[in-house]
Amino acid sequence: MTAWAQPPSVAPAVAASAPTTPASASQVQNPAATAPEANRLPDIKVQGSVLRDSPARALPATAPITRIDSSELEMRNTGSLNDALRDVPGVAIQGGPRDSATRLSIRGYSDSEDVRVKIDGAVKGFEKYRYGSGISLDPELLKSVEVERGTSLTSGSGALGGTVSATTKSATDLLRRGEQWGAIVKFGYNDNNHERLRMLSLFGRPHERIDLLMSFTDREGSDLKLADGSRLPVSATDAHSRLFKIGLMLTDDLVVDLSRIEQHSGPALELYDVLGGSPTDSFGLVERTVEDVTHSLRFSYAPNALPWFKLRGTLAKGAMSLVDLRLIRDNPTRNSNDTYDWRYNIDTAEVFAEASYETGAVQGKLTTGLQRVRNDRDAQVYYSNPIYQDPDMADFPGYSGAQPPGVSQSTALILDHSLSWGPVTLTTGSRWDRQRAEAKGGTAYVMNRAGTASSIAFSQSSPSVALTLRALHDITATVRRSRALRPPLIDEYFTNNGYCNTDPDLYELSGETGICGGLYSPEVAHQTEWTLAWTPSERLWGGRFQARATFFRTTTSHVLESIQAINGRAEQPGTEYRNGHELEASYDHPAWFANLSVSRVGARQENGGANAPAVFDLPGSLTSVTVGTRWLDNKVEAGLRWRSQGDRTTLSGAQVRPECGRLTGQVLPNQHRVAIQYGPDVLDLFASWRLYDRTVLRVSVDNVTDEAYCTLSGFLGGIGLPAAGRSARMSLSVQM
């Protein structure tokens, strides 16, 4: 009997309540969902209760990681990947309110290198001025989402905020025992913007060693309606997702998953500044088209002859094209039709080997890994008015010094070792990074002409140590200390419109190119975390309970924005201090369920200079409570989510919308006004009804009270756009 033909295991259903194994303290093992075998087990029934057909969250005891499975995403009618994470502590959504115009912020970090996003193991994310994350994968295609907050050995350099890992569905997740083929048809509607959802999934297992899935999802809608009844201009939805996935069990020991994910939107009118501007600002509108294709191959090798050894890896390639047409008719302040053409290629390659051993009362696990991520960006701007064209750069059509092309590459060796003796586990590890950034095209020409190196390379280690103590099999305490680096982005390294172009002393040090390049040093972050968890192994009042509290402190030196010339040298004297706490609790009972999330983050800077006077991109404190109930043997589920976001300090222009906040009267030395942005209280309702065995009706109402508030801006700590008003969603899915 092959592994795929065996009866499904109960382990995934009860993992949330099982005691944490000693090896779980290892940071390298956090992204367990990256292994293909994680897709192989369908939902099951035990003693008449559906354990997985409910809001399911797993809270590992030793690290601030939150795992959300598809049942919660589906029951809440989640509209986007980002929206699914709004009530995860430490996570905030910037930009918007259109789903594709948002990006994630974790512990107040939000730059493209500060929060790493992976889909089926493929690294996503890129550098685009005043744009969102560009990740619009429909949650209908997701099996699970994992959020890891804070630095990690396996996440990659720069991910100071954390990592979000999404895993797509496979046929095995949808078929029941004995079934070979199936299909799901789903229709949805949102009354706020008349958005229509259409989804068709075809899947099957023509052979016990082959798993096939194809899924097509389209979302189209008009402009969003605000709380005052008006429409937010150019906020219409136009998103199309495709997923093609093949799973192969080549041998009893080797499993391979291949996936192709396609995302498309436009051409449609959108704001050039989707993160924080207004429809009337000087950046105006663009006609935007986005094409994003990601190919991923993941494998897992677990030989039966060597039960102590496992091997897993990922090979992935992502290609994205983003074209903006900025027309005079949509931008009255301009006298040229402009075309902005961005092209991104992100390659991911990683392999991890795990070896377990036991000597008497001592158990250990050694994990080694190799990881390489390469990000290649081409950015070109074409003007219809020849006055904007630089004749000196005629050999480099489309060259724009403010949007430089370039390549950044990280190659890393990772070692992690956990040693357990009784209730104590000591985990030590390190990551050795080799970073390289290289200018391309006109930027390389400008730097080489001035005798300045157009490539920068350096190496740095990032050690980590964690100590875990377990008491009474239910209470776990962990303290972790780690160091991480954050290399400059391509924009920071090679733009000629940055600090070195405006500071005469830095300009001279740059070789009179205005490009900081090799003058930068990477940021270095030292993080300390304390985690206390209570995960009873026995049922508590008939249900499964989990609770975890995390306290963290991060000190980051060599803050990039603090660069300045001191005694004829470029230095970065700025230091940032960031601290906060996160509390999560989850209770899952056959008759009801509840989740609690509380988080707060604060920060300050010293020696930041004129470029970095303070930290203005932090979200307000978060308190989120979800409660719900189940009836009729889980055929009906209903609940509510109340989310309270605290006030935050922001930078502002001369005016502030009354529903958004107020000016404080303070003006910073660089003429930025300081404002207080009001934090909203938002109530959401959701319900699902299993009409027949495989026919499910889901209804949700977001912002039930029609609260008027503004989103969090993703640019320079400002106040964002007005948020959508009350939105009622409905969906009907039928599986055949």
Tab-separated table of N, CA, C and O in Angstrom, residues 131-180:
chain	number	residue	atom	x	y	z
A	131	TYR	N	3.395	51.907	-4.361
A	131	TYR	CA	2.529	50.826	-4.835
A	131	TYR	C	2.381	49.799	-3.719
A	131	TYR	O	3.200	49.721	-2.809
A	132	GLY	N	1.337	49.003	-3.790
A	132	GLY	CA	1.098	47.983	-2.782
A	132	GLY	C	1.989	46.771	-2.985
A	132	GLY	O	2.984	46.798	-3.714
A	133	SER	N	1.627	45.676	-2.341
A	133	SER	CA	2.431	44.464	-2.428
A	133	SER	C	2.320	43.797	-3.794
A	133	SER	O	3.186	43.023	-4.185
A	134	GLY	N	1.235	44.102	-4.531
A	134	GLY	CA	1.043	43.465	-5.823
A	134	GLY	C	0.587	42.025	-5.728
A	134	GLY	O	0.513	41.325	-6.729
A	135	ILE	N	0.282	41.555	-4.527
A	135	ILE	CA	-0.131	40.165	-4.326
A	135	ILE	C	-1.647	40.132	-4.189
A	135	ILE	O	-2.204	40.561	-3.183
A	136	SER	N	-2.307	39.650	-5.217
A	136	SER	CA	-3.776	39.631	-5.214
A	136	SER	C	-4.308	38.218	-5.366
A	136	SER	O	-5.383	38.016	-5.897
A	137	LEU	N	-3.538	37.215	-4.933
A	137	LEU	CA	-3.992	35.835	-5.027
A	137	LEU	C	-5.296	35.662	-4.267
A	137	LEU	O	-5.425	36.062	-3.111
A	138	ASP	N	-6.271	35.060	-4.918
A	138	ASP	CA	-7.580	34.907	-4.313
A	138	ASP	C	-7.531	33.873	-3.195
A	138	ASP	O	-6.973	32.783	-3.360
A	139	PRO	N	-8.102	34.184	-2.022
A	139	PRO	CA	-8.082	33.220	-0.908
A	139	PRO	C	-8.835	31.933	-1.207
A	139	PRO	O	-8.676	30.954	-0.482
A	140	GLU	N	-9.676	31.935	-2.259
A	140	GLU	CA	-10.346	30.698	-2.650
A	140	GLU	C	-9.344	29.602	-2.995
A	140	GLU	O	-9.660	28.413	-2.929
A	141	LEU	N	-8.132	29.982	-3.367
A	141	LEU	CA	-7.128	29.021	-3.808
A	141	LEU	C	-6.208	28.569	-2.684
A	141	LEU	O	-5.328	27.739	-2.914
A	142	LEU	N	-6.395	29.098	-1.469
A	142	LEU	CA	-5.441	28.865	-0.393
A	142	LEU	C	-5.861	27.717	0.510
A	142	LEU	O	-7.017	27.625	0.931
A	143	LYS	N	-4.897	26.873	0.826
A	143	LYS	CA	-5.095	25.815	1.819
A	143	LYS	C	-4.812	26.331	3.219
A	143	LYS	O	-5.519	26.013	4.174
A	144	SER	N	-3.759	27.151	3.348
A	144	SER	CA	-3.398	27.678	4.654
A	144	SER	C	-2.521	28.905	4.481
A	144	SER	O	-1.908	29.112	3.434
A	145	VAL	N	-2.469	29.713	5.536
A	145	VAL	CA	-1.603	30.885	5.598
A	145	VAL	C	-0.895	30.866	6.945
A	145	VAL	O	-1.527	30.640	7.982
A	146	GLU	N	0.402	31.094	6.923
A	146	GLU	CA	1.189	31.125	8.156
A	146	GLU	C	1.876	32.472	8.283
A	146	GLU	O	2.506	32.944	7.337
A	147	VAL	N	1.745	33.087	9.445
A	147	VAL	CA	2.392	34.369	9.738
A	147	VAL	C	3.413	34.152	10.835
A	147	VAL	O	3.065	33.725	11.945
A	148	GLU	N	4.667	34.423	10.522
A	148	GLU	CA	5.744	34.355	11.504
A	148	GLU	C	6.228	35.769	11.769
A	148	GLU	O	6.699	36.454	10.863
A	149	ARG	N	6.097	36.221	13.011
A	149	ARG	CA	6.466	37.584	13.349
A	149	ARG	C	7.882	37.618	13.915
A	149	ARG	O	8.283	36.756	14.690
A	150	GLY	N	8.621	38.636	13.491
A	150	GLY	CA	10.001	38.755	13.934
A	150	GLY	C	10.970	38.076	12.996
A	150	GLY	O	10.593	37.472	11.989
A	151	THR	N	12.247	38.189	13.306
A	151	THR	CA	13.291	37.634	12.452
A	151	THR	C	13.322	36.111	12.552
A	151	THR	O	12.878	35.521	13.539
A	152	SER	N	13.866	35.484	11.523
A	152	SER	CA	13.938	34.032	11.470
A	152	SER	C	15.139	33.624	10.643
A	152	SER	O	15.490	34.288	9.659
A	153	LEU	N	15.764	32.520	10.995
A	153	LEU	CA	16.909	32.044	10.229
A	153	LEU	C	16.527	31.677	8.812
A	153	LEU	O	17.302	31.856	7.876
A	154	THR	N	15.313	31.148	8.630
A	154	THR	CA	14.927	30.623	7.321
A	154	THR	C	14.241	31.629	6.424
A	154	THR	O	14.103	31.394	5.230
A	155	SER	N	13.795	32.765	6.980
A	155	SER	CA	12.987	33.686	6.185
A	155	SER	C	13.797	34.423	5.137
A	155	SER	O	13.294	34.783	4.080
A	156	GLY	N	15.050	34.688	5.423
A	156	GLY	CA	15.859	35.448	4.484
A	156	GLY	C	16.271	36.774	5.085
A	156	GLY	O	15.641	37.305	6.006
A	157	SER	N	17.344	37.333	4.577
A	157	SER	CA	17.855	38.594	5.094
A	157	SER	C	16.858	39.713	4.835
A	157	SER	O	16.175	39.736	3.819
A	158	GLY	N	16.763	40.632	5.783
A	158	GLY	CA	15.908	41.796	5.618
A	158	GLY	C	14.538	41.669	6.223
A	158	GLY	O	13.873	42.676	6.437
A	159	ALA	N	14.062	40.465	6.497
A	159	ALA	CA	12.697	40.283	6.993
A	159	ALA	C	12.645	40.574	8.485
A	159	ALA	O	12.396	39.686	9.305
A	160	LEU	N	12.866	41.842	8.848
A	160	LEU	CA	12.858	42.219	10.255
A	160	LEU	C	11.458	42.128	10.843
A	160	LEU	O	11.292	41.847	12.028
A	161	GLY	N	10.443	42.413	10.037
A	161	GLY	CA	9.076	42.356	10.541
A	161	GLY	C	8.554	40.947	10.666
A	161	GLY	O	7.929	40.584	11.661
A	162	GLY	N	8.813	40.126	9.653
A	162	GLY	CA	8.323	38.756	9.685
A	162	GLY	C	8.098	38.205	8.304
A	162	GLY	O	8.504	38.792	7.292
A	163	THR	N	7.427	37.065	8.252
A	163	THR	CA	7.214	36.343	7.006
A	163	THR	C	5.780	35.834	6.946
A	163	THR	O	5.238	35.351	7.943
A	164	VAL	N	5.181	35.948	5.758
A	164	VAL	CA	3.858	35.383	5.493
A	164	VAL	C	4.024	34.307	4.426
A	164	VAL	O	4.521	34.584	3.336
A	165	SER	N	3.633	33.083	4.754
A	165	SER	CA	3.758	31.952	3.833
A	165	SER	C	2.379	31.395	3.529
A	165	SER	O	1.649	31.000	4.442
A	166	ALA	N	2.021	31.367	2.247
A	166	ALA	CA	0.728	30.843	1.810
A	166	ALA	C	0.946	29.559	1.026
A	166	ALA	O	1.869	29.462	0.211
A	167	THR	N	0.087	28.577	1.258
A	167	THR	CA	0.135	27.302	0.548
A	167	THR	C	-1.179	27.105	-0.191
A	167	THR	O	-2.255	27.244	0.403
A	168	THR	N	-1.105	26.802	-1.473
A	168	THR	CA	-2.310	26.616	-2.277
A	168	THR	C	-2.872	25.205	-2.108
A	168	THR	O	-2.191	24.290	-1.646
A	169	LYS	N	-4.104	25.053	-2.504
A	169	LYS	CA	-4.802	23.783	-2.356
A	169	LYS	C	-4.325	22.758	-3.391
A	169	LYS	O	-3.779	23.101	-4.438
A	170	SER	N	-4.583	21.492	-3.074
A	170	SER	CA	-4.363	20.376	-3.978
A	170	SER	C	-5.651	19.568	-4.071
A	170	SER	O	-6.587	19.774	-3.288
A	171	ALA	N	-5.704	18.637	-5.028
A	171	ALA	CA	-6.902	17.807	-5.175
A	171	ALA	C	-7.184	17.023	-3.904
A	171	ALA	O	-8.347	16.815	-3.527
A	172	THR	N	-6.135	16.580	-3.208
A	172	THR	CA	-6.320	15.797	-1.993
A	172	THR	C	-7.063	16.581	-0.925
A	172	THR	O	-7.760	15.996	-0.093
A	173	ASP	N	-6.947	17.895	-0.937
A	173	ASP	CA	-7.654	18.717	0.041
A	173	ASP	C	-9.153	18.778	-0.228
A	173	ASP	O	-9.921	19.195	0.638
A	174	LEU	N	-9.573	18.390	-1.419
A	174	LEU	CA	-10.965	18.553	-1.831
A	174	LEU	C	-11.703	17.239	-2.033
A	174	LEU	O	-12.929	17.197	-1.901
A	175	LEU	N	-10.977	16.178	-2.367
A	175	LEU	CA	-11.613	14.886	-2.608
A	175	LEU	C	-11.799	14.117	-1.312
A	175	LEU	O	-10.993	14.217	-0.386
A	176	ARG	N	-12.856	13.319	-1.267
A	176	ARG	CA	-13.068	12.432	-0.139
A	176	ARG	C	-12.524	11.044	-0.460
A	176	ARG	O	-12.158	10.749	-1.587
A	177	ARG	N	-12.488	10.211	0.580
A	177	ARG	CA	-11.966	8.856	0.402
A	177	ARG	C	-12.723	8.135	-0.717
A	177	ARG	O	-13.963	8.158	-0.762
A	178	GLY	N	-11.975	7.524	-1.613
A	178	GLY	CA	-12.577	6.741	-2.693
A	178	GLY	C	-12.938	7.548	-3.920
A	178	GLY	O	-13.256	6.972	-4.960
A	179	GLU	N	-12.923	8.886	-3.842
A	179	GLU	CA	-13.256	9.711	-4.997
A	179	GLU	C	-12.028	9.905	-5.881
A	179	GLU	O	-10.900	9.997	-5.401
A	180	GLN	N	-12.278	10.001	-7.182
A	180	GLN	CA	-11.186	10.163	-8.134
A	180	GLN	C	-11.214	11.522	-8.812
A	180	GLN	O	-10.160	12.097	-9.097
